[in-house]
PDB file of C-alpha atoms in Angstrom:
ATOM      1  CA  MET A  21      12.742   6.316  19.371  1.00 54.00           C
ATOM      2  CA  LYS A  22      15.055   4.844  17.973  1.00 74.00           C
ATOM      3  CA  LEU A  23      14.087   2.374  15.215  1.00 89.00           C
ATOM      4  CA  ASP A  24      16.327  -0.179  14.420  1.00 94.00           C
ATOM      5  CA  PHE A  25      15.958  -3.558  12.104  1.00 97.00           C
ATOM      6  CA  THR A  26      18.981  -4.715  12.353  1.00 97.00           C
ATOM      7  CA  ASN A  27      18.927  -9.042  11.931  1.00 96.00           C
ATOM      8  CA  LYS A  28      16.154  -8.445  11.446  1.00 98.00           C
ATOM      9  CA  VAL A  29      14.242  -9.946   7.317  1.00 98.00           C
ATOM     10  CA  VAL A  30      12.036  -8.348   6.478  1.00 98.00           C
ATOM     11  CA  LEU A  31       9.658  -9.376   3.040  1.00 98.00           C
ATOM     12  CA  ILE A  32       7.926  -6.757   0.243  1.00 98.00           C
ATOM     13  CA  THR A  33       6.233  -7.210  -2.402  1.00 98.00           C
ATOM     14  CA  GLY A  34       5.376  -5.139  -5.432  1.00 96.00           C
ATOM     15  CA  ALA A  35       9.077  -3.357  -4.436  1.00 97.00           C
ATOM     16  CA  SER A  36      10.353  -2.948  -7.779  1.00 95.00           C
ATOM     17  CA  LYS A  37       8.439   0.757  -8.188  1.00 94.00           C
ATOM     18  CA  GLY A  38       6.410   2.620  -5.958  1.00 94.00           C
ATOM     19  CA  LEU A  39       6.085   2.238  -2.487  1.00 97.00           C
ATOM     20  CA  GLY A  40       7.105  -1.272  -2.024  1.00 97.00           C
ATOM     21  CA  LYS A  41      10.560   0.327  -2.984  1.00 98.00           C
ATOM     22  CA  GLY A  42      10.612   3.259  -0.850  1.00 98.00           C
ATOM     23  CA  ILE A  43       9.584   0.587   1.575  1.00 98.00           C
ATOM     24  CA  ALA A  44      13.033  -1.808   0.951  1.00 98.00           C
ATOM     25  CA  LEU A  45      14.736   1.580   0.558  1.00 98.00           C
ATOM     26  CA  GLU A  46      13.654   2.894   4.124  1.00 97.00           C
ATOM     27  CA  PHE A  47      13.881  -1.236   6.164  1.00 98.00           C
ATOM     28  CA  ALA A  48      17.091  -1.555   4.561  1.00 98.00           C
ATOM     29  CA  ARG A  49      18.459   2.409   5.252  1.00 96.00           C
ATOM     30  CA  ARG A  50      17.975   0.559   9.096  1.00 97.00           C
ATOM     31  CA  GLY A  51      18.868  -1.991   9.000  1.00 97.00           C
ATOM     32  CA  ALA A  52      17.447  -4.853   8.240  1.00 98.00           C
ATOM     33  CA  ALA A  53      18.299  -7.480   5.278  1.00 98.00           C
ATOM     34  CA  VAL A  54      14.877  -7.048   2.853  1.00 98.00           C
ATOM     35  CA  VAL A  55      13.700  -9.403   0.201  1.00 98.00           C
ATOM     36  CA  LEU A  56      12.685  -7.843  -2.498  1.00 98.00           C
ATOM     37  CA  VAL A  57       9.157  -9.403  -4.710  1.00 98.00           C
ATOM     38  CA  ALA A  58       7.864  -8.408  -8.217  1.00 97.00           C
ATOM     39  CA  ARG A  59       7.351  -9.550 -11.396  1.00 95.00           C
ATOM     40  CA  SER A  60       9.725  -7.589 -13.172  1.00 94.00           C
ATOM     41  CA  ALA A  61      13.232  -9.361 -11.821  1.00 96.00           C
ATOM     42  CA  VAL A  62      15.284  -6.459 -14.248  1.00 97.00           C
ATOM     43  CA  PRO A  63      14.497  -3.361 -11.467  1.00 96.00           C
ATOM     44  CA  LEU A  64      14.408  -5.762  -8.695  1.00 97.00           C
ATOM     45  CA  GLU A  65      17.858  -6.500  -9.308  1.00 97.00           C
ATOM     46  CA  GLN A  66      18.970  -2.944  -9.533  1.00 98.00           C
ATOM     47  CA  LEU A  67      17.321  -1.857  -6.688  1.00 98.00           C
ATOM     48  CA  ALA A  68      18.604  -5.038  -4.434  1.00 98.00           C
ATOM     49  CA  GLN A  69      22.380  -3.697  -5.960  1.00 98.00           C
ATOM     50  CA  GLN A  70      21.487  -0.522  -4.911  1.00 97.00           C
ATOM     51  CA  ILE A  71      20.827  -1.615  -1.480  1.00 98.00           C
ATOM     52  CA  ARG A  72      23.675  -3.272  -1.083  1.00 97.00           C
ATOM     53  CA  LEU A  73      26.179   0.038  -2.133  1.00 96.00           C
ATOM     54  CA  LEU A  74      24.186   1.020   0.959  1.00 92.00           C
ATOM     55  CA  GLY A  75      25.807  -1.411   2.264  1.00 95.00           C
ATOM     56  CA  GLY A  76      22.776  -3.595   3.355  1.00 96.00           C
ATOM     57  CA  GLU A  77      22.118  -7.398   2.445  1.00 98.00           C
ATOM     58  CA  ALA A  78      18.529  -7.914  -0.512  1.00 98.00           C
ATOM     59  CA  LEU A  79      17.689 -10.439  -1.799  1.00 98.00           C
ATOM     60  CA  ALA A  80      15.165 -10.414  -5.502  1.00 98.00           C
ATOM     61  CA  VAL A  81      12.889 -12.657  -5.924  1.00 98.00           C
ATOM     62  CA  PRO A  82      11.166 -12.347  -8.993  1.00 98.00           C
ATOM     63  CA  THR A  83       7.673 -13.941  -8.375  1.00 98.00           C
ATOM     64  CA  ASP A  84       3.582 -12.835  -9.710  1.00 96.00           C
ATOM     65  CA  VAL A  85       1.764 -13.313  -6.136  1.00 96.00           C
ATOM     66  CA  THR A  86      -1.283 -14.470  -7.567  1.00 94.00           C
ATOM     67  CA  SER A  87       0.063 -18.100  -8.440  1.00 96.00           C
ATOM     68  CA  ALA A  88       0.672 -20.548  -5.394  1.00 95.00           C
ATOM     69  CA  GLU A  89       3.477 -22.277  -6.478  1.00 97.00           C
ATOM     70  CA  GLN A  90       5.359 -18.611  -6.777  1.00 98.00           C
ATOM     71  CA  VAL A  91       4.060 -18.016  -3.642  1.00 98.00           C
ATOM     72  CA  SER A  92       5.911 -21.231  -2.494  1.00 98.00           C
ATOM     73  CA  ALA A  93       9.310 -20.526  -3.995  1.00 98.00           C
ATOM     74  CA  LEU A  94       8.820 -16.944  -2.911  1.00 98.00           C
ATOM     75  CA  VAL A  95       8.825 -18.702   1.050  1.00 98.00           C
ATOM     76  CA  SER A  96      11.545 -21.487   0.333  1.00 98.00           C
ATOM     77  CA  LYS A  97      13.761 -19.015  -1.256  1.00 98.00           C
ATOM     78  CA  THR A  98      13.588 -17.602   2.257  1.00 98.00           C
ATOM     79  CA  MET A  99      13.463 -19.475   4.746  1.00 98.00           C
ATOM     80  CA  ASP A 100      16.837 -21.316   2.850  1.00 98.00           C
ATOM     81  CA  ARG A 101      18.599 -17.421   2.535  1.00 98.00           C
ATOM     82  CA  PHE A 102      18.269 -16.244   5.747  1.00 98.00           C
ATOM     83  CA  GLY A 103      15.968 -18.360   7.789  1.00 98.00           C
ATOM     84  CA  ARG A 104      12.713 -16.763   9.450  1.00 98.00           C
ATOM     85  CA  ILE A 105      10.708 -14.086   8.049  1.00 98.00           C
ATOM     86  CA  ASP A 106       9.745 -10.677  10.573  1.00 98.00           C
ATOM     87  CA  VAL A 107       7.964  -8.701   8.643  1.00 98.00           C
ATOM     88  CA  LEU A 108       5.952  -9.304   5.550  1.00 98.00           C
ATOM     89  CA  VAL A 109       4.397  -6.496   3.159  1.00 98.00           C
ATOM     90  CA  ASN A 110       1.868  -6.719   0.966  1.00 98.00           C
ATOM     91  CA  ASN A 111       2.141  -4.086  -0.975  1.00 97.00           C
ATOM     92  CA  ALA A 112       1.264  -6.288  -4.476  1.00 94.00           C
ATOM     93  CA  GLY A 113      -2.213  -5.306  -6.618  1.00 89.00           C
ATOM     94  CA  ILE A 114      -2.861  -2.722  -9.163  1.00 92.00           C
ATOM     95  CA  ALA A 115      -5.861  -0.344  -9.698  1.00 93.00           C
ATOM     96  CA  ARG A 116      -8.651   0.014 -12.500  1.00 94.00           C
ATOM     97  CA  VAL A 117      -9.919   3.419 -12.623  1.00 96.00           C
ATOM     98  CA  GLY A 118     -14.209   3.454 -13.958  1.00 95.00           C
ATOM     99  CA  PRO A 119     -17.699   4.714 -13.468  1.00 96.00           C
ATOM    100  CA  VAL A 120     -19.968   1.414 -11.808  1.00 97.00           C
ATOM    101  CA  GLU A 121     -21.927   1.679 -15.343  1.00 97.00           C
ATOM    102  CA  SER A 122     -18.696   0.484 -17.256  1.00 96.00           C
ATOM    103  CA  PRO A 123     -18.924  -2.722 -18.886  1.00 97.00           C
ATOM    104  CA  THR A 124     -15.293  -3.732 -17.704  1.00 96.00           C
ATOM    105  CA  PHE A 125     -16.651  -2.476 -14.782  1.00 97.00           C
ATOM    106  CA  ALA A 126     -16.822  -6.500 -12.620  1.00 97.00           C
ATOM    107  CA  ASP A 127     -13.681  -7.656 -14.961  1.00 97.00           C
ATOM    108  CA  ASP A 128     -11.690  -4.380 -13.137  1.00 95.00           C
ATOM    109  CA  ALA A 129     -12.976  -5.384  -9.402  1.00 96.00           C
ATOM    110  CA  ARG A 130     -12.098  -9.404 -10.760  1.00 96.00           C
ATOM    111  CA  GLN A 131      -8.732  -7.939 -11.751  1.00 95.00           C
ATOM    112  CA  THR A 132      -7.972  -6.210  -8.572  1.00 95.00           C
ATOM    113  CA  MET A 133      -9.114  -8.693  -6.033  1.00 96.00           C
ATOM    114  CA  GLN A 134      -7.116 -11.129  -7.596  1.00 95.00           C
ATOM    115  CA  ALA A 135      -3.557  -9.671  -7.480  1.00 92.00           C
ATOM    116  CA  SER A 136      -4.347  -7.138  -5.072  1.00 94.00           C
ATOM    117  CA  LEU A 137      -6.495  -9.288  -2.207  1.00 97.00           C
ATOM    118  CA  PHE A 138      -5.435 -13.096  -3.098  1.00 97.00           C
ATOM    119  CA  GLY A 139      -2.209 -12.691  -3.632  1.00 96.00           C
ATOM    120  CA  ALA A 140      -2.083 -10.848   0.219  1.00 97.00           C
ATOM    121  CA  ILE A 141      -3.906 -13.962   1.889  1.00 98.00           C
ATOM    122  CA  SER A 142      -2.629 -16.439   0.079  1.00 97.00           C
ATOM    123  CA  LEU A 143       1.428 -15.528   0.608  1.00 98.00           C
ATOM    124  CA  THR A 144       0.355 -13.696   4.855  1.00 98.00           C
ATOM    125  CA  GLN A 145      -1.097 -18.385   4.970  1.00 98.00           C
ATOM    126  CA  GLN A 146       2.439 -18.838   3.846  1.00 98.00           C
ATOM    127  CA  VAL A 147       4.180 -16.366   6.512  1.00 98.00           C
ATOM    128  CA  LEU A 148       2.520 -17.353   9.024  1.00 98.00           C
ATOM    129  CA  PRO A 149       2.812 -20.380  10.373  1.00 98.00           C
ATOM    130  CA  ILE A 150       6.638 -18.926   9.662  1.00 98.00           C
ATOM    131  CA  LEU A 151       5.018 -16.300  11.947  1.00 98.00           C
ATOM    132  CA  ARG A 152       4.039 -18.263  14.736  1.00 98.00           C
ATOM    133  CA  ARG A 153       7.176 -21.531  15.331  1.00 97.00           C
ATOM    134  CA  GLN A 154       9.444 -17.723  15.896  1.00 97.00           C
ATOM    135  CA  GLY A 155       6.558 -16.703  18.428  1.00 97.00           C
ATOM    136  CA  SER A 156       7.171 -13.208  16.946  1.00 97.00           C
ATOM    137  CA  GLY A 157       6.425 -10.567  13.877  1.00 98.00           C
ATOM    138  CA  THR A 158       4.616  -8.344  12.211  1.00 98.00           C
ATOM    139  CA  VAL A 159       1.771  -8.691   8.920  1.00 98.00           C
ATOM    140  CA  VAL A 160       1.893  -5.353   6.812  1.00 98.00           C
ATOM    141  CA  ASN A 161      -1.595  -5.128   4.664  1.00 98.00           C
ATOM    142  CA  MET A 162      -1.000  -1.660   2.524  1.00 97.00           C
ATOM    143  CA  SER A 163      -5.106  -0.705   1.776  1.00 97.00           C
ATOM    144  CA  SER A 164      -6.003   3.292   1.296  1.00 96.00           C
ATOM    145  CA  VAL A 165      -8.025   5.646   2.649  1.00 96.00           C
ATOM    146  CA  MET A 166      -9.734   4.219  -0.351  1.00 95.00           C
ATOM    147  CA  GLY A 167     -10.096   1.274   2.166  1.00 96.00           C
ATOM    148  CA  ARG A 168     -12.360   3.378   4.890  1.00 95.00           C
ATOM    149  CA  LYS A 169     -13.782   5.678   2.105  1.00 96.00           C
ATOM    150  CA  ALA A 170     -14.996   4.943  -1.818  1.00 96.00           C
ATOM    151  CA  ILE A 171     -14.828   7.391  -4.206  1.00 96.00           C
ATOM    152  CA  ALA A 172     -16.589   8.039  -7.030  1.00 97.00           C
ATOM    153  CA  ARG A 173     -14.921   6.180 -10.676  1.00 96.00           C
ATOM    154  CA  PHE A 174     -12.965   4.537  -8.086  1.00 96.00           C
ATOM    155  CA  GLY A 175     -15.086   1.499  -6.601  1.00 96.00           C
ATOM    156  CA  SER A 176     -13.607  -1.241  -8.135  1.00 96.00           C
ATOM    157  CA  TYR A 177     -10.966  -0.640  -6.328  1.00 97.00           C
ATOM    158  CA  GLY A 178     -12.265   1.115  -3.231  1.00 97.00           C
ATOM    159  CA  LEU A 179     -14.440  -1.882  -3.269  1.00 97.00           C
ATOM    160  CA  VAL A 180     -10.863  -4.229  -3.123  1.00 97.00           C
ATOM    161  CA  MET A 181      -9.311  -2.577  -0.249  1.00 97.00           C
ATOM    162  CA  HIS A 182     -12.077  -2.293   2.244  1.00 97.00           C
ATOM    163  CA  ALA A 183     -12.563  -6.363   1.541  1.00 97.00           C
ATOM    164  CA  MET A 184      -8.365  -5.317   2.754  1.00 97.00           C
ATOM    165  CA  SER A 185      -9.134  -4.332   6.105  1.00 97.00           C
ATOM    166  CA  GLY A 186     -11.681  -6.472   6.572  1.00 97.00           C
ATOM    167  CA  PHE A 187      -9.020  -8.890   5.891  1.00 98.00           C
ATOM    168  CA  SER A 188      -7.059  -7.166   7.947  1.00 98.00           C
ATOM    169  CA  ASP A 189      -9.435  -6.614  11.239  1.00 97.00           C
ATOM    170  CA  ALA A 190     -10.399 -10.386  11.345  1.00 98.00           C
ATOM    171  CA  LEU A 191      -6.573 -11.859  11.121  1.00 98.00           C
ATOM    172  CA  ARG A 192      -4.978  -9.290  13.406  1.00 98.00           C
ATOM    173  CA  GLN A 193      -8.722 -10.579  15.592  1.00 98.00           C
ATOM    174  CA  GLU A 194      -7.367 -14.496  15.135  1.00 98.00           C
ATOM    175  CA  LEU A 195      -3.456 -13.782  16.279  1.00 98.00           C
ATOM    176  CA  ALA A 196      -4.640 -12.230  20.695  1.00 96.00           C
ATOM    177  CA  GLY A 197      -2.850 -13.126  23.046  1.00 95.00           C
ATOM    178  CA  THR A 198      -0.039 -14.190  20.883  1.00 97.00           C
ATOM    179  CA  LYS A 199       3.083 -11.298  19.742  1.00 96.00           C
ATOM    180  CA  ILE A 200       2.020 -11.247  16.207  1.00 98.00           C
ATOM    181  CA  ASN A 201       1.275  -8.175  15.190  1.00 98.00           C
ATOM    182  CA  VAL A 202      -1.148  -6.856  12.832  1.00 98.00           C
ATOM    183  CA  SER A 203      -1.038  -3.681  10.857  1.00 98.00           C
ATOM    184  CA  VAL A 204      -3.613  -2.201   8.216  1.00 98.00           C
ATOM    185  CA  ILE A 205      -1.945   1.597   6.861  1.00 98.00           C
ATOM    186  CA  TYR A 206      -4.094   3.398   5.369  1.00 98.00           C
ATOM    187  CA  PRO A 207      -2.639   6.422   2.340  1.00 97.00           C
ATOM    188  CA  ALA A 208      -4.516   9.385   0.985  1.00 97.00           C
ATOM    189  CA  LEU A 209      -3.005   9.479  -3.093  1.00 96.00           C
ATOM    190  CA  THR A 210       0.288   9.446  -2.777  1.00 96.00           C
ATOM    191  CA  ALA A 211       2.545  10.094  -5.098  1.00 94.00           C
ATOM    192  CA  THR A 212       3.427   6.705  -7.107  1.00 93.00           C
ATOM    193  CA  THR A 213       3.050   6.087 -11.489  1.00 87.00           C
ATOM    194  CA  LEU A 214      -0.495   4.205 -10.179  1.00 87.00           C
ATOM    195  CA  LEU A 215      -2.170   5.698 -12.321  1.00 90.00           C
ATOM    196  CA  GLU A 216      -0.165   7.681 -15.353  1.00 86.00           C
ATOM    197  CA  GLU A 217      -1.177   5.943 -18.219  1.00 87.00           C
ATOM    198  CA  VAL A 218      -5.513   7.575 -16.145  1.00 91.00           C
ATOM    199  CA  ASP A 219      -6.053  11.186 -18.935  1.00 91.00           C
ATOM    200  CA  GLU A 220      -5.898  13.428 -15.799  1.00 90.00           C
ATOM    201  CA  ALA A 221      -9.941  14.568 -17.737  1.00 90.00           C
ATOM    202  CA  ALA A 222     -10.323  11.124 -16.718  1.00 92.00           C
ATOM    203  CA  MET A 223      -9.252  10.740 -13.077  1.00 94.00           C
ATOM    204  CA  PRO A 224     -11.749  10.525 -10.281  1.00 96.00           C
ATOM    205  CA  PRO A 225     -13.181  13.667  -9.682  1.00 95.00           C
ATOM    206  CA  ALA A 226     -12.424  13.844  -6.323  1.00 96.00           C
ATOM    207  CA  PHE A 227      -8.290  13.248  -7.004  1.00 95.00           C
ATOM    208  CA  ARG A 228      -8.733  16.292  -9.113  1.00 93.00           C
ATOM    209  CA  TYR A 229      -6.969  19.180  -7.201  1.00 95.00           C
ATOM    210  CA  LEU A 230      -5.428  16.497  -4.421  1.00 96.00           C
ATOM    211  CA  THR A 231      -1.895  17.603  -3.513  1.00 96.00           C
ATOM    212  CA  PRO A 232      -0.537  13.269  -3.295  1.00 96.00           C
ATOM    213  CA  LEU A 233       1.669  12.711  -0.970  1.00 97.00           C
ATOM    214  CA  THR A 234       5.435  11.302  -0.975  1.00 96.00           C
ATOM    215  CA  VAL A 235       6.350   7.873  -1.092  1.00 97.00           C
ATOM    216  CA  ASP A 236       8.870   8.880   1.711  1.00 97.00           C
ATOM    217  CA  ALA A 237       6.368  10.309   3.743  1.00 97.00           C
ATOM    218  CA  VAL A 238       4.240   7.408   3.231  1.00 98.00           C
ATOM    219  CA  SER A 239       7.112   4.388   4.257  1.00 98.00           C
ATOM    220  CA  ARG A 240       7.628   6.023   6.796  1.00 97.00           C
ATOM    221  CA  ALA A 241       4.924   5.753   8.290  1.00 97.00           C
ATOM    222  CA  VAL A 242       5.394   1.535   7.571  1.00 98.00           C
ATOM    223  CA  VAL A 243       8.405   1.682   8.564  1.00 98.00           C
ATOM    224  CA  VAL A 244       7.151   3.027  12.106  1.00 97.00           C
ATOM    225  CA  ALA A 245       3.940   1.238  12.580  1.00 97.00           C
ATOM    226  CA  VAL A 246       6.440  -2.062  12.830  1.00 98.00           C
ATOM    227  CA  GLY A 247       8.521  -0.372  14.472  1.00 97.00           C
ATOM    228  CA  ARG A 248       5.426   1.263  17.015  1.00 96.00           C
ATOM    229  CA  GLY A 249       3.259  -2.170  16.609  1.00 96.00           C
ATOM    230  CA  LYS A 250       0.346   0.290  15.909  1.00 97.00           C
ATOM    231  CA  ARG A 251      -2.538  -1.337  14.226  1.00 97.00           C
ATOM    232  CA  ARG A 252      -4.069   1.292  12.289  1.00 96.00           C
ATOM    233  CA  VAL A 253      -2.387   3.925   9.983  1.00 97.00           C
ATOM    234  CA  VAL A 254      -3.419   6.878   7.839  1.00 97.00           C
ATOM    235  CA  ILE A 255      -1.539   9.428   6.076  1.00 97.00           C
ATOM    236  CA  PRO A 256      -1.916  12.317   6.232  1.00 96.00           C
ATOM    237  CA  ARG A 257      -3.584  11.752   9.715  1.00 94.00           C
ATOM    238  CA  ILE A 258      -6.819  15.106   9.222  1.00 95.00           C
ATOM    239  CA  VAL A 259      -7.660  12.617   6.521  1.00 95.00           C
ATOM    240  CA  THR A 260      -9.373  10.931  10.257  1.00 95.00           C
ATOM    241  CA  LEU A 261     -12.091  13.431   9.596  1.00 92.00           C
ATOM    242  CA  LEU A 262     -13.131  12.765   7.390  1.00 93.00           C
ATOM    243  CA  LEU A 263     -13.580   9.282   7.687  1.00 95.00           C
ATOM    244  CA  VAL A 264     -15.237   9.882  11.434  1.00 95.00           C
ATOM    245  CA  THR A 265     -17.975  12.539   9.340  1.00 94.00           C
ATOM    246  CA  GLU A 266     -18.446   9.073   7.209  1.00 94.00           C
ATOM    247  CA  ALA A 267     -19.130   7.056  10.399  1.00 94.00           C
ATOM    248  CA  ILE A 268     -21.724  10.113  11.523  1.00 96.00           C
ATOM    249  CA  SER A 269     -23.066  10.571   8.089  1.00 96.00           C
ATOM    250  CA  SER A 270     -22.617  10.257   4.594  1.00 96.00           C
ATOM    251  CA  ARG A 271     -24.266  12.873   3.023  1.00 96.00           C
ATOM    252  CA  MET A 272     -21.441  14.913   4.432  1.00 96.00           C
ATOM    253  CA  ALA A 273     -17.840  13.042   3.839  1.00 96.00           C
ATOM    254  CA  ASP A 274     -20.102  12.370   0.672  1.00 96.00           C
ATOM    255  CA  LEU A 275     -20.170  16.346   0.739  1.00 96.00           C
ATOM    256  CA  PHE A 276     -16.838  17.212   1.517  1.00 95.00           C
ATOM    257  CA  LEU A 277     -16.047  14.809  -1.982  1.00 95.00           C
ATOM    258  CA  THR A 278     -17.971  16.650  -3.996  1.00 96.00           C
ATOM    259  CA  GLY A 279     -16.008  20.180  -2.437  1.00 96.00           C
ATOM    260  CA  LEU A 280     -12.909  18.595  -3.164  1.00 95.00           C
ATOM    261  CA  ALA A 281     -13.874  17.650  -6.599  1.00 95.00           C
ATOM    262  CA  ARG A 282     -15.356  20.878  -7.038  1.00 95.00           C
ATOM    263  CA  TYR A 283     -12.976  23.782  -6.223  1.00 94.00           C
ATOM    264  CA  ARG A 284      -8.603  23.742  -5.107  1.00 93.00           C
ATOM    265  CA  TRP A 285      -9.152  25.857  -2.513  1.00 94.00           C
ATOM    266  CA  PHE A 286     -11.978  23.640  -0.867  1.00 95.00           C
ATOM    267  CA  GLY A 287      -8.565  20.924   0.721  1.00 95.00           C
ATOM    268  CA  TRP A 288      -6.219  24.485   0.225  1.00 95.00           C
ATOM    269  CA  PRO A 289      -7.430  25.417   5.143  1.00 94.00           C
ATOM    270  CA  VAL A 290      -6.707  21.034   5.563  1.00 91.00           C
ATOM    271  CA  GLY A 291      -3.528  21.303   4.082  1.00 93.00           C
ATOM    272  CA  LEU A 292      -4.695  18.443   0.691  1.00 95.00           C
ATOM    273  CA  SER A 293      -4.423  20.496  -2.024  1.00 95.00           C
ATOM    274  CA  ARG A 294      -1.114  23.269  -1.119  1.00 93.00           C
ATOM    275  CA  GLY A 295       1.035  22.165  -3.573  1.00 94.00           C
ATOM    276  CA  LYS A 296       0.864  20.667  -7.258  1.00 94.00           C
ATOM    277  CA  THR A 297      -1.612  18.004  -8.125  1.00 95.00           C
ATOM    278  CA  TYR A 298      -1.102  14.281  -9.062  1.00 94.00           C
ATOM    279  CA  HIS A 299      -0.891  14.762 -12.661  1.00 92.00           C
ATOM    280  CA  GLN A 300       2.557  17.836 -11.672  1.00 93.00           C
ATOM    281  CA  SER A 301       4.227  15.534  -9.651  1.00 92.00           C
ATOM    282  CA  ILE A 302       4.310  11.552 -10.783  1.00 86.00           C
ATOM    283  CA  PRO A 303       7.909  10.593 -11.580  1.00 68.00           C
ATOM    284  CA  ARG A 304       7.334   9.544 -14.964  1.00 61.00           C
ATOM    285  CA  SER A 305       8.160   5.567 -16.853  1.00 52.00           C
ATOM    286  CA  SER A 306       7.191   3.236 -19.207  1.00 41.00           C
ATOM    287  CA  GLY A 307       6.322   0.548 -19.033  1.00 39.00           C
ATOM    288  CA  THR A 308       2.560  -0.571 -16.657  1.00 36.00           C
ATOM    289  CA  VAL A 309       2.352   0.451 -13.507  1.00 36.00           C
ATOM    290  CA  CYS A 310       2.100  -1.876  -9.780  1.00 36.00           C
ATOM    291  CA  ARG A 311       0.566  -0.732  -7.071  1.00 36.00           C
ATOM    292  CA  ALA A 312       0.562   2.455  -4.863  1.00 36.00           C
ATOM    293  CA  ARG A 313      -1.999   3.219  -3.010  1.00 40.00           C
ATOM    294  CA  ALA A 314      -4.921   6.364  -3.751  1.00 39.00           C
TER     295      ALA A 314
END
């Protein structure tokens, strides 16, 4: 199936780096005009220039998705330029690592919820009337495997990703009977700079020996999900076994995660630890990181 997005407009948040950047490039290569959204203006414009040099069309709109006023301005600028929005990719957000007993846990959860969930809700609410008028479109919500199974030392992120799953499920049912699709994406740990500032020894134990997914692999999966109208995508597929196990027995799923944390060989048979670890794989950068999935 050839996925061609010519004459389609794709709006992507968190597009200045990591998965957002990868998703934008993947859609642009397939003919879409892309609207690039993040707080940082310089990397957004650099990406827009890169896409234009490839023959694509891109609009960079620096936006803080936690600001209702800025979100409204973003939607207005997009409609003024293109007159439509065909795909919304809610990818912006942050993550914090630490145990539940940490004195900062509640604040970490609150900040992550504001950036990752409520920003997506605000933008989705403003885009949905446009999709309804058009009679078609897709909302993509980037969650995480943590959105189906939380892990130790990553609880604040896990609870927000669970919330993203609930938001996506409710929205999909509310849009039943329309031609507006909702796709929720559940990647495992990915080689972005989301956790680059976390000391290797402080990483969530289950990530210790994992070989992260590539940005390209996850970006392609997002484009395929949109093109084929997939409701849920778990990447890699083998992780679905963990989620099925969790549905049957949380004890067994917890034991599986303990094995991943303690033994490098444990994940090898299912292809989860056959290469470099996260800190060996990530591109090094300076500054604060905005969004990837884990």
